[in-house]
Amino acid sequence: MDTNDVSDVPQFIQMLERQKEILKMSAAFAGKRPERREPLATLVFRHLQHLQRKATPNQYSFQTSFITEVYPPSTAPFESLTPLFIRDLTLQTHHRGRYILLRTATPPSKLTGIMTTVEDERGDGELLALYNQDERLDPEHIIPKDTVCLVKEPYYKTTSNGTYSIRVDHVSDIIFLGALDSRIPLNWRNSQVQNWSAEKWREHGNSAVRSGNFTKARASYTNALSCPTDDQELLKIRNNRAYANLKLGRFDEALKDADVALQLCPTDEKALFRASQALYELNNFQESLSYLQRLVERYPENASAQKELSRTKLRIDEEKHATFNFRQMLDTVDKETTSLDCATYIGPITIKESKGRGRGVFLTRDVKAGDLLLCEKACAAKHSLDSKSRISLVINTNTSRMTKGEQANVISQIINQLYQNPSKTHSITSAYSGSYQTVKEIEVDGEPIVDSFLVEKIVSLNSFGCPISSAKEFRDYRKMSQGQDSEKSGHDSSGYWVFSSHFNHACIPNVSRSFIGNFMIVRAAKDLASGEELTLEYVSAHLNEKERQKKLSSWGFICDCKLCHADRLTPKEKNQKRAALMKTVVAYFKNSEQWYASGTVTKSHLDKIVKILNDLEATYVSPAFEQPRFKLLSPYLEVIRIYRNLNLPREVIAMAKKALSSLGFEIQTVADRLRVTSGPGLFRSDFTIEMFLHLASAYGYIGNKKFRDDLVGYEKKSKGEASC
């Protein structure tokens, strides 16, 4: 929703067709062994050369993630699998019922995925390609040279450049073996560490922590736990592994480690603190508070605990009473800080079945326009900070849908959240109600199973394009629009909000959304009654009806709202005339900034454009409350701004009323006061808010303070949205 869909861009269509052709050619080799496999030494040499080339910084980066053949993750217990070797692998094949034991022969390289060269016990080599690994971690920390791993039911395939690789799309399909794992062949084992004590392994882990390698530290602490030792040493190891797990985002495991430590010593200071931190990161603020209260009661001098106690109480207040400081949130976000430390507030809304539409979001009480309904923290979000030098693209060859931006990163984030914190699984995966059949099993051999392709489907249908700040985006866009169609292109930045993903579509929605960093703020766009279903727009109403329906087809439905119906009734010749007139309008305003500077723009100039706007109004066949004139919004605003610069308040008033009327608003005078009745979307965007502010300012300029105050009152209903 509002993501940067580039499915119609010729440059990317060529890439899609080329990939489909490669897949078709690869299918011819299915089930066959490669005619010639390169020796391990050649593969290693080529990979090291590639690493040397990558060491030279490149000004531009273009990453493409292809969603090609969809296949389920392995659900087989390890004991049920039988081994195979590299020379046994056949192309384009999922080797079900088998596993392959590998050791890395080179350091890893990061492209779209993590690439490294591996060998098997017989000395044969091949390329290993890991996808959807944790983007926060250095690839050297994930799979350094000499790592021993098992790939369950390996997928062997040809690559786009004609070589071969063992490809792992599901993070749960690869098992990284610890140094003491009995499945490691004797000749691959590190003999120096086989007899280390638990204390020695803990010290080894501590050294890794000091160097910032928390993956290595966690593995060392896990090895320490497999060694015989006393309770005092166990307490240290559990606390240390809890710390490493916190740093790795493995909050479920951190909580388990801390709770085991508390069983060994119920008042342990570190264990209480780490349990509270894990619960805080899992958004379980109330339970986090209970651990902190135990901690400060036992250790009142612990300043960090006191600070965390205050912070957690703030989150609980936000969660219950929506006590957000939106101004402070706005001041905090920038290109370096896009993740805010706040709680999710769910207001008078609930999720339940919507007739013929799956699940939807409904009101539980009456609300007024501008009321806060939801302030939700993203499950995963990635903001694109440099879309010119770094381009990321997701190409789905099955649906022919292509999205430019950070969607691939969001998919990877969620996959790793599910793998690292399986307690989140139900809340995230329950959003999907499509036809894709995922596996029923949720874990095997004590480890979670994650279906990467299910996550891709969830994100592709439920992610939102999102600016770092809606308020800043609006200010920047005002500077650039200059009379053009006020529809903004989709965002390269992307995020997934679990609760918000349940809103159904309407071309004219009854709620509005805005963003501050990784938070989505949803407010009522008009007065609404208890029991009403709440809707957001999946695609922009500024598009014509055919364009909207084409984009909505990705969600598998045809919209038949009043706007779509009215647009279908519009004769072809009127649509053609509207398009031609809009070109004239855009050309007219193209140099409006220079007009302001030179002082050459006059009221007579504007009379011409007002005439064109009147002609544009005539191209609509239905009343504005059924067919709002969204395409005229930006031209109207530009005329209003020019009138204001020319100090023509009465013209501002007339044009602002006309513009608001074109959106379905009614502004009437009742007993010397101004009354606004809502159209289909009262305060539905920052542009309508700006119109009300211009109108209020103009009334104030001519001395009508009553009307000014009435309009300011309406504007304040949406103050929260405007500030976001």
XYZ file of C-alpha atoms in Angstrom:
724
model
C 0.000 0.000 0.000
C 1.635 3.166 -1.258
C 4.810 1.190 -1.983
C 6.792 1.958 -5.134
C 5.218 -0.448 -7.633
C 7.322 -0.420 -10.824
C 5.577 -3.305 -12.586
C 4.848 -1.059 -15.584
C 8.344 0.446 -15.956
C 9.942 -0.767 -19.243
C 13.454 -1.030 -17.753
C 12.237 -3.423 -15.064
C 9.888 -5.318 -17.381
C 12.968 -6.240 -19.430
C 14.652 -7.588 -16.287
C 11.542 -9.620 -15.458
C 11.321 -11.141 -18.935
C 15.041 -11.926 -18.941
C 14.723 -13.747 -15.607
C 11.716 -15.727 -16.858
C 13.767 -16.791 -19.879
C 16.625 -17.925 -17.615
C 14.173 -19.966 -15.544
C 12.767 -21.582 -18.673
C 16.258 -22.536 -19.855
C 17.194 -23.869 -16.398
C 14.125 -26.114 -16.321
C 15.620 -28.132 -19.182
C 18.377 -29.370 -16.835
C 16.027 -30.478 -14.041
C 17.099 -33.772 -12.479
C 20.443 -33.842 -14.311
C 23.940 -33.628 -12.881
C 26.192 -30.819 -14.153
C 28.264 -31.888 -17.138
C 31.366 -30.448 -15.528
C 31.942 -29.383 -11.939
C 34.823 -27.071 -11.216
C 37.376 -28.238 -8.637
C 37.348 -26.710 -5.166
C 40.603 -24.797 -5.754
C 39.130 -23.018 -8.795
C 35.974 -22.060 -6.903
C 38.016 -20.739 -3.977
C 40.302 -18.714 -6.266
C 37.345 -17.123 -8.081
C 35.582 -16.295 -4.820
C 38.683 -14.664 -3.334
C 39.088 -12.602 -6.507
C 35.495 -11.453 -6.115
C 36.177 -10.448 -2.509
C 39.155 -8.368 -3.645
C 37.023 -6.537 -6.216
C 34.360 -5.865 -3.599
C 36.983 -4.270 -1.351
C 36.986 -1.302 -3.772
C 34.048 0.952 -2.790
C 31.372 1.404 -5.442
C 29.442 4.653 -5.612
C 26.302 2.872 -6.786
C 24.532 -0.248 -5.550
C 21.788 -2.169 -7.355
C 20.342 -5.171 -5.528
C 17.689 -7.401 -7.064
C 15.759 -10.042 -5.122
C 13.988 -12.564 -7.347
C 11.008 -14.492 -5.998
C 11.027 -17.454 -8.374
C 10.166 -21.042 -7.507
C 8.150 -21.209 -4.296
C 8.899 -24.239 -2.130
C 8.166 -25.166 1.507
C 10.764 -25.249 4.289
C 12.042 -28.568 5.546
C 9.932 -29.993 8.361
C 11.796 -33.299 8.634
C 13.547 -34.207 11.903
C 17.281 -34.540 11.354
C 17.256 -38.200 12.409
C 14.911 -39.010 9.505
C 17.301 -37.607 6.875
C 20.075 -39.489 5.089
C 23.351 -37.906 3.929
C 24.388 -37.079 0.380
C 27.419 -35.415 -1.177
C 28.017 -32.616 -3.660
C 28.648 -35.026 -6.539
C 25.202 -36.600 -5.881
C 23.317 -33.310 -6.337
C 21.075 -32.921 -9.385
C 20.055 -29.581 -10.852
C 16.775 -27.764 -10.159
C 16.057 -30.384 -7.506
C 14.901 -30.290 -3.892
C 16.572 -33.329 -2.377
C 13.773 -34.350 -0.024
C 14.665 -36.809 2.722
C 18.387 -35.943 2.462
C 20.892 -33.596 4.075
C 24.351 -32.392 3.095
C 27.238 -31.696 5.489
C 29.457 -28.776 4.450
C 32.431 -26.707 5.620
C 33.122 -23.191 4.364
C 36.388 -22.846 2.452
C 36.327 -19.046 2.060
C 35.142 -15.947 3.908
C 31.612 -14.907 2.897
C 30.636 -12.266 0.366
C 27.464 -10.171 0.637
C 25.476 -9.556 -2.523
C 21.688 -9.888 -2.470
C 22.361 -12.924 -0.299
C 25.449 -14.261 1.457
C 27.717 -16.252 -0.857
C 30.563 -18.523 0.158
C 32.451 -21.517 -1.198
C 31.952 -24.822 0.625
C 33.404 -28.312 0.540
C 32.073 -31.692 1.597
C 33.881 -34.579 3.291
C 35.101 -35.878 -0.079
C 36.797 -32.589 -0.955
C 34.330 -31.542 -3.666
C 33.369 -27.875 -3.734
C 30.368 -25.732 -4.628
C 28.879 -22.297 -4.062
C 26.518 -21.900 -1.093
C 23.957 -19.072 -1.332
C 22.121 -18.031 1.834
C 19.154 -15.688 1.570
C 17.099 -13.836 4.182
C 19.846 -13.882 6.799
C 19.893 -11.179 9.480
C 20.862 -7.922 7.722
C 22.071 -6.392 10.993
C 24.910 -8.890 11.306
C 28.270 -8.912 9.585
C 28.308 -11.931 7.212
C 31.647 -12.848 8.819
C 29.737 -13.305 12.084
C 27.066 -15.471 10.454
C 29.202 -17.884 8.439
C 32.967 -17.286 8.742
C 35.578 -19.473 7.074
C 35.732 -23.035 8.507
C 32.088 -22.974 9.632
C 30.554 -26.460 9.596
C 26.872 -26.604 8.716
C 24.085 -28.955 7.644
C 21.655 -28.046 4.876
C 18.408 -29.960 5.204
C 16.769 -31.166 1.986
C 19.099 -28.985 -0.132
C 17.975 -27.161 -3.263
C 20.581 -27.302 -6.042
C 20.163 -24.997 -9.013
C 21.756 -23.108 -11.854
C 22.502 -19.433 -11.276
C 21.815 -16.501 -13.596
C 25.451 -16.495 -14.792
C 25.457 -20.199 -15.694
C 27.222 -21.579 -12.608
C 25.650 -23.714 -9.862
C 24.807 -23.222 -6.205
C 23.181 -24.810 -3.187
C 20.482 -22.247 -2.433
C 18.920 -21.780 1.024
C 15.854 -19.491 1.125
C 14.475 -20.656 4.483
C 16.656 -19.715 7.467
C 15.428 -22.810 9.307
C 16.829 -25.110 6.579
C 20.456 -24.594 7.626
C 21.943 -25.768 10.926
C 25.230 -24.226 12.059
C 27.098 -26.813 14.120
C 28.847 -25.805 17.327
C 32.476 -26.791 17.883
C 31.467 -29.663 20.199
C 28.709 -31.084 17.969
C 29.227 -34.824 17.498
C 28.020 -34.591 13.883
C 31.233 -32.806 12.861
C 33.655 -35.283 11.209
C 36.786 -35.980 13.231
C 39.106 -34.480 10.607
C 37.114 -31.205 10.666
C 37.108 -30.784 14.437
C 39.232 -28.236 16.259
C 41.194 -30.496 18.589
C 42.375 -27.571 20.733
C 38.899 -26.809 22.103
C 37.517 -30.309 22.613
C 38.592 -30.475 26.265
C 37.917 -26.888 27.280
C 36.118 -26.379 30.584
C 32.874 -24.450 30.985
C 34.854 -21.560 32.468
C 37.227 -21.536 29.484
C 34.295 -21.439 27.047
C 32.691 -18.614 29.044
C 35.920 -16.601 28.894
C 36.061 -17.276 25.149
C 32.521 -15.922 24.858
C 33.414 -12.858 26.935
C 36.280 -12.127 24.548
C 33.862 -12.321 21.598
C 31.508 -9.896 23.365
C 34.339 -7.407 23.799
C 35.055 -7.615 20.057
C 31.356 -7.149 19.195
C 30.829 -10.653 17.768
C 27.711 -11.705 19.668
C 27.018 -14.669 17.369
C 30.367 -16.172 18.318
C 29.768 -15.280 21.973
C 26.384 -17.028 21.996
C 27.928 -20.153 20.450
C 30.704 -20.149 23.072
C 28.242 -19.820 25.959
C 26.155 -22.636 24.454
C 29.267 -24.831 24.355
C 29.954 -23.889 27.980
C 26.501 -25.113 28.999
C 27.287 -28.544 27.555
C 30.276 -28.908 29.907
C 29.999 -30.162 33.514
C 30.226 -27.367 36.090
C 28.702 -26.021 39.318
C 25.653 -23.775 39.846
C 27.739 -20.656 40.386
C 29.387 -21.060 36.980
C 26.042 -21.953 35.380
C 24.575 -18.710 36.718
C 27.346 -16.691 35.063
C 26.976 -18.541 31.751
C 23.187 -18.111 31.656
C 23.436 -14.395 32.411
C 26.128 -13.925 29.786
C 24.212 -15.826 27.128
C 21.096 -13.804 27.981
C 23.142 -10.668 27.280
C 24.392 -12.024 23.937
C 20.848 -13.027 22.977
C 19.592 -9.525 23.799
C 22.237 -8.041 21.513
C 21.249 -10.468 18.736
C 17.532 -9.683 19.055
C 16.785 -13.182 20.382
C 14.512 -11.938 23.135
C 12.627 -15.212 23.642
C 15.910 -17.008 24.339
C 17.227 -14.158 26.488
C 14.130 -14.417 28.677
C 14.547 -18.195 29.008
C 18.204 -17.813 29.992
C 17.378 -15.125 32.549
C 14.551 -17.203 34.037
C 16.852 -20.242 34.382
C 19.391 -17.980 36.103
C 16.654 -16.810 38.493
C 15.862 -20.423 39.332
C 19.499 -20.752 40.389
C 19.391 -17.446 42.303
C 15.935 -15.759 42.598
C 17.429 -12.372 43.522
C 20.247 -12.242 40.980
C 20.648 -8.630 39.846
C 21.762 -9.316 36.268
C 19.108 -11.952 35.657
C 16.280 -9.675 36.859
C 17.556 -6.833 34.696
C 17.956 -8.976 31.566
C 14.559 -10.599 31.963
C 12.994 -7.126 32.157
C 14.904 -6.004 29.050
C 13.781 -9.046 27.052
C 10.144 -8.479 28.015
C 10.422 -4.777 27.165
C 11.690 -5.604 23.669
C 8.837 -8.095 23.267
C 6.468 -5.186 24.094
C 5.320 -6.935 27.271
C 5.725 -3.790 29.349
C 3.534 -4.803 32.277
C 5.513 -7.981 32.962
C 8.778 -6.127 32.371
C 7.656 -3.699 35.064
C 7.118 -6.538 37.553
C 10.740 -7.713 37.138
C 12.014 -4.141 37.483
C 10.010 -3.596 40.652
C 11.579 -6.718 42.153
C 14.973 -5.439 41.048
C 14.733 -1.917 42.516
C 13.235 -3.260 45.726
C 16.241 -5.559 46.189
C 18.849 -3.169 44.700
C 17.573 0.413 45.226
C 20.993 1.870 44.365
C 20.871 0.451 40.808
C 20.560 3.650 38.729
C 20.056 1.776 35.442
C 17.129 -0.132 36.920
C 15.538 3.094 38.185
C 15.880 4.621 34.724
C 14.359 1.541 33.073
C 11.514 1.587 35.587
C 10.586 5.144 34.585
C 10.893 4.329 30.890
C 8.672 1.254 31.199
C 5.991 3.214 33.069
C 5.929 5.722 30.190
C 5.318 2.874 27.726
C 2.455 1.532 29.839
C 0.841 4.991 29.939
C 1.188 5.292 26.150
C -0.276 1.831 25.679
C -3.285 2.540 27.898
C -3.930 6.268 27.529
C -2.165 7.374 24.295
C 0.027 9.858 26.181
C 2.285 10.456 23.189
C 4.353 13.590 22.769
C 3.999 13.859 18.993
C 6.050 17.050 18.815
C 8.950 15.361 20.591
C 8.592 12.315 18.340
C 8.765 14.578 15.275
C 11.831 16.365 16.615
C 13.546 13.014 17.262
C 13.250 11.404 13.827
C 15.832 12.108 11.158
C 17.920 10.103 8.698
C 19.973 8.620 11.537
C 17.061 7.931 13.917
C 13.924 6.401 12.411
C 13.079 3.887 15.161
C 11.263 5.499 18.084
C 11.055 4.145 21.613
C 7.289 4.276 22.181
C 4.470 1.792 22.766
C 1.570 0.841 20.514
C -1.807 2.337 21.425
C -4.945 0.590 20.177
C -7.963 2.826 20.656
C -11.717 2.128 20.345
C -11.249 -0.380 17.530
C -11.285 -4.144 17.143
C -10.630 -6.772 14.476
C -13.512 -8.996 13.402
C -15.027 -10.609 10.322
C -16.142 -8.289 7.527
C -18.824 -9.692 5.245
C -17.237 -10.822 1.994
C -13.913 -9.164 2.861
C -12.230 -11.439 5.376
C -11.294 -9.655 8.568
C -11.538 -5.910 9.035
C -11.197 -3.169 11.642
C -14.351 -1.866 13.336
C -15.202 0.890 15.808
C -16.335 -0.019 19.322
C -17.758 3.456 20.078
C -18.690 6.705 18.324
C -15.770 8.975 17.394
C -15.317 12.494 16.054
C -13.253 13.614 13.087
C -9.589 13.773 14.065
C -9.886 11.357 17.015
C -6.831 9.140 17.491
C -7.719 5.518 16.767
C -4.332 3.823 16.540
C -0.677 4.651 17.071
C 1.208 1.521 16.084
C 4.881 0.651 16.129
C 6.059 -1.216 13.036
C 6.813 -4.897 13.321
C 9.535 -4.155 10.752
C 10.429 -1.021 8.810
C 13.268 0.181 6.633
C 13.617 3.746 5.408
C 15.369 4.385 2.130
C 17.806 7.208 2.802
C 19.606 7.318 -0.542
C 17.420 6.012 -3.362
C 19.704 7.436 -6.070
C 22.950 5.632 -5.238
C 21.328 2.525 -3.744
C 18.497 0.802 -5.598
C 16.770 -2.298 -4.256
C 14.221 -4.236 -6.272
C 11.937 -7.198 -5.550
C 10.863 -9.072 -8.698
C 8.257 -11.813 -8.349
C 8.333 -13.936 -11.501
C 5.177 -15.776 -10.406
C 2.969 -12.670 -10.156
C 5.020 -10.356 -12.458
C 4.864 -7.785 -9.686
C 7.918 -5.598 -9.088
C 8.521 -3.272 -6.160
C 11.361 -0.786 -5.880
C 12.576 0.113 -2.420
C 13.143 -1.568 0.904
C 10.513 -4.314 0.772
C 13.160 -7.071 0.543
C 14.749 -5.751 3.733
C 11.381 -5.764 5.522
C 10.808 -9.379 4.429
C 14.224 -10.353 5.802
C 13.575 -8.520 9.089
C 10.300 -10.365 9.672
C 11.745 -13.761 8.727
C 14.487 -13.311 11.307
C 12.065 -12.038 13.940
C 9.989 -15.196 13.516
C 13.077 -17.404 13.676
C 14.647 -15.596 16.625
C 11.396 -14.939 18.531
C 8.801 -17.602 17.710
C 6.439 -16.091 20.305
C 5.602 -13.493 17.607
C 4.595 -16.086 15.016
C 0.814 -16.082 15.462
C 0.388 -12.300 15.540
C 2.435 -11.869 12.346
C 1.313 -14.827 10.239
C -2.388 -14.591 11.163
C -2.644 -11.535 8.886
C -2.487 -13.799 5.825
C -5.722 -15.318 4.542
C -4.784 -16.073 0.928
C -4.587 -19.318 -1.008
C -0.924 -20.118 -0.341
C -0.621 -23.358 1.636
C 2.223 -23.233 4.117
C 3.455 -26.111 6.272
C 1.510 -26.999 9.426
C 4.566 -27.689 11.592
C 5.921 -24.731 13.568
C 9.073 -26.373 14.946
C 11.290 -29.411 14.505
C 14.117 -30.706 16.696
C 13.373 -27.862 19.129
C 13.955 -25.156 16.500
C 11.309 -22.940 14.828
C 10.319 -23.480 11.196
C 9.936 -20.303 9.131
C 8.411 -20.224 5.645
C 10.142 -17.347 3.839
C 7.659 -17.390 0.970
C 4.708 -17.014 3.338
C 6.398 -13.924 4.790
C 6.969 -12.558 1.271
C 3.267 -12.936 0.492
C 2.263 -11.261 3.767
C 4.583 -8.309 3.167
C 3.734 -7.888 -0.525
C 0.024 -7.555 0.312
C 0.187 -5.799 3.680
C 3.243 -3.551 3.780
C 2.941 0.225 3.624
C 5.121 2.753 1.875
C 6.189 5.218 4.546
C 8.110 8.502 4.709
C 10.339 9.212 7.705
C 7.921 12.021 8.583
C 4.587 12.713 6.882
C 4.760 16.338 8.031
C 8.220 16.882 6.521
C 7.231 15.038 3.355
C 4.218 17.322 2.958
C 6.334 20.460 3.451
C 8.891 19.228 0.921
C 6.198 18.206 -1.529
C 4.533 21.617 -1.347
C 7.785 23.149 -2.553
C 7.932 20.784 -5.524
C 4.292 20.375 -6.593
C 3.644 23.761 -8.279
C 0.210 22.946 -9.598
C 0.906 19.387 -10.619
C -1.363 16.509 -9.736
C -1.117 16.202 -5.945
C -0.666 12.452 -6.110
C 2.785 11.485 -4.836
C 4.568 8.434 -6.190
C 4.962 5.368 -4.001
C 7.614 5.306 -1.324
C 10.904 3.426 -1.510
C 10.735 3.149 2.279
C 8.584 0.298 3.511
C 7.185 -1.168 6.719
C 4.802 -3.766 8.091
C 2.336 -2.882 10.843
C 0.534 -5.959 12.184
C -2.737 -4.392 13.400
C -2.939 -1.895 10.532
C -2.624 -4.710 8.003
C -6.243 -5.650 8.831
C -7.758 -2.423 7.438
C -9.763 -3.099 4.287
C -9.708 -0.846 1.227
C -11.903 2.038 0.153
C -11.038 4.521 -2.599
C -12.449 7.215 -0.307
C -11.385 5.953 3.142
C -12.925 7.025 6.435
C -9.624 7.137 8.337
C -6.335 8.830 7.524
C -2.829 7.610 8.234
C 0.432 9.443 8.782
C 3.924 8.440 9.854
C 6.608 9.466 12.313
C 9.629 7.208 11.918
C 8.501 3.617 12.468
C 5.107 4.678 13.864
C 1.831 4.827 11.966
C -0.813 7.190 13.336
C -4.425 6.529 12.304
C -7.194 9.080 12.933
C -10.871 9.301 12.075
C -11.303 11.260 8.835
C -14.912 12.126 9.712
C -17.467 11.585 12.465
C -18.117 7.841 12.680
C -20.552 5.646 14.582
C -19.864 2.595 16.713
C -19.830 -0.589 14.644
C -18.687 1.067 11.399
C -15.888 -0.636 9.498
C -12.774 1.502 9.100
C -11.004 1.679 5.749
C -7.737 2.873 4.251
C -6.913 3.377 0.588
C -4.650 0.668 -0.846
C -4.108 2.661 -4.045
C -4.493 6.365 -4.634
C -7.872 7.786 -5.618
C -5.952 10.241 -7.826
C -5.492 7.425 -10.342
C -8.227 6.847 -12.870
C -10.611 3.947 -12.318
C -8.862 1.522 -14.691
C -5.476 2.209 -13.094
C -6.929 1.670 -9.620
C -8.574 -1.625 -10.553
C -5.371 -2.885 -12.169
C -3.373 -2.231 -9.003
C -6.123 -3.612 -6.753
C -6.079 -6.884 -8.694
C -2.986 -7.824 -6.652
C -5.325 -8.180 -3.665
C -7.784 -10.267 -5.662
C -10.880 -8.049 -5.680
C -12.682 -5.470 -7.814
C -13.662 -2.254 -6.068
C -17.263 -1.170 -6.642
C -17.410 1.894 -4.400
C -19.299 5.079 -5.304
C -16.175 6.692 -6.716
C -15.364 3.731 -8.975
C -18.999 3.580 -10.103
C -19.049 7.313 -10.872
C -15.745 7.098 -12.747
C -17.128 4.267 -14.899
C -20.084 6.465 -15.855
C -17.791 9.244 -17.089
C -17.803 9.290 -20.928
C -14.488 8.662 -22.654
C -14.458 12.097 -24.295
C -14.756 13.811 -20.891
C -11.790 11.823 -19.549
C -9.765 12.810 -22.612
C -10.716 16.466 -22.203
C -9.791 16.331 -18.491
C -6.346 14.914 -19.304
C -5.705 17.627 -21.913
C -6.798 20.414 -19.558
C -4.604 19.035 -16.758
C -1.572 19.240 -19.065
C -2.384 22.905 -19.653
C -2.672 23.520 -15.910
C 0.644 21.824 -15.138
C 2.421 23.796 -17.863
C 0.910 27.039 -16.556
C 2.195 26.519 -13.025
C 5.570 25.099 -13.961
C 7.370 28.388 -13.424
C 5.176 29.836 -10.678
C 8.143 30.274 -8.301
C 9.852 32.538 -10.839
C 6.620 34.514 -11.199
C 6.555 35.134 -7.467
C 10.167 36.290 -7.492
C 9.789 38.597 -10.500
C 6.398 39.959 -9.478
C 4.988 39.378 -12.969
C 1.991 37.294 -11.913
C -1.266 39.283 -11.732
C -4.928 38.605 -11.037
C -5.622 38.624 -14.783
C -3.178 35.734 -15.178
C -5.121 33.810 -12.567
C -8.478 34.540 -14.201
C -7.313 32.426 -17.147
C -6.370 29.464 -14.987
C -9.611 29.754 -12.988
C -11.487 29.482 -16.285
C -9.593 26.257 -17.058
C -10.404 24.916 -13.574
C -14.088 25.609 -14.210
C -13.816 23.669 -17.464
C -12.175 20.821 -15.554
C -15.061 20.774 -13.066
C -17.431 20.288 -15.998
C -15.714 17.014 -16.952
C -17.132 15.311 -13.842
C -20.579 13.731 -14.170
C -21.463 12.936 -10.535
C -21.831 15.111 -7.414
C -18.618 15.865 -5.513
C -19.659 13.787 -2.488
C -19.726 10.727 -4.792
C -16.901 11.721 -7.145
C -14.460 14.062 -5.360
C -12.253 16.045 -7.745
C -8.926 14.857 -6.332
C -6.970 15.811 -9.449
C -7.996 19.449 -8.978
C -6.772 19.640 -5.397
C -3.213 20.755 -6.136
C -4.143 23.312 -8.855
C -6.731 24.848 -6.530
C -4.137 25.082 -3.762
C -1.623 26.721 -6.068
C -4.154 29.386 -7.081
C -5.018 29.973 -3.407
C -1.330 30.396 -2.533
C -0.846 32.928 -5.330
C -3.952 34.880 -4.281
C -2.555 34.953 -0.761
C 0.826 36.235 -1.978
C -1.022 38.971 -3.893
C -2.916 39.951 -0.695
C -6.316 39.115 -2.186
C -8.129 37.592 0.834
C -11.626 37.619 -0.701
C -10.354 35.695 -3.717
C -8.665 33.254 -1.316
C -12.009 32.737 0.451
C -13.930 32.181 -2.777
C -11.362 29.776 -4.209
C -10.901 27.828 -0.945
C -14.670 27.337 -0.625
C -14.835 26.212 -4.239
C -11.941 23.788 -3.735
C -13.424 22.302 -0.557
C -16.788 21.991 -2.279
C -15.091 20.002 -5.060
C -14.087 17.452 -2.396
C -17.621 17.129 -1.046
C -17.438 19.602 1.864
C -20.264 22.033 2.560
C -19.540 25.367 4.244
C -22.648 27.224 5.393
C -23.426 30.308 7.468
C -25.794 29.528 10.344
C -26.695 32.260 12.865
C -23.570 34.314 12.129
C -21.331 31.278 12.538
C -19.600 29.118 9.972
C -20.573 25.445 9.857
C -18.649 22.790 7.961
C -20.358 19.515 7.139
C -18.199 16.652 6.051
C -17.804 15.264 2.621
C -16.540 11.724 2.094
C -13.275 12.408 3.903
C -13.201 15.308 6.355
C -9.550 16.216 7.038
C -8.535 13.278 4.873
C -5.163 14.793 3.934
C -2.658 17.510 4.739
C -3.808 19.347 1.607
C -7.362 19.796 2.913
C -5.974 20.959 6.251
C -3.925 23.574 4.407
C -7.065 24.781 2.629
C -8.874 25.287 5.932
C -5.886 27.210 7.290
C -5.796 29.492 4.225
C -9.538 30.079 4.562
C -9.271 30.864 8.284
C -6.342 33.221 7.679
C -8.241 35.088 4.936
C -11.293 35.569 7.168
C -9.011 36.880 9.899
C -7.377 39.261 7.404
C -10.724 40.872 6.524
C -11.680 41.106 10.201
C -14.192 38.248 10.463
C -12.771 36.689 13.622
C -15.855 34.532 14.283
C -15.503 32.688 10.991
C -11.745 32.454 11.490
C -12.204 30.899 14.937
C -14.824 28.466 13.606
C -12.418 27.226 10.941
C -9.479 27.016 13.347
C -11.712 24.855 15.552
C -12.284 22.461 12.677
C -8.578 22.421 11.906
C -7.739 21.562 15.520
C -9.752 18.368 15.200
C -6.956 17.097 13.016
C -4.083 18.781 14.816
C -2.520 15.437 15.699
C -2.550 14.354 12.065
C -1.194 17.661 10.832
C 1.713 17.457 13.261
C 2.563 13.968 12.054
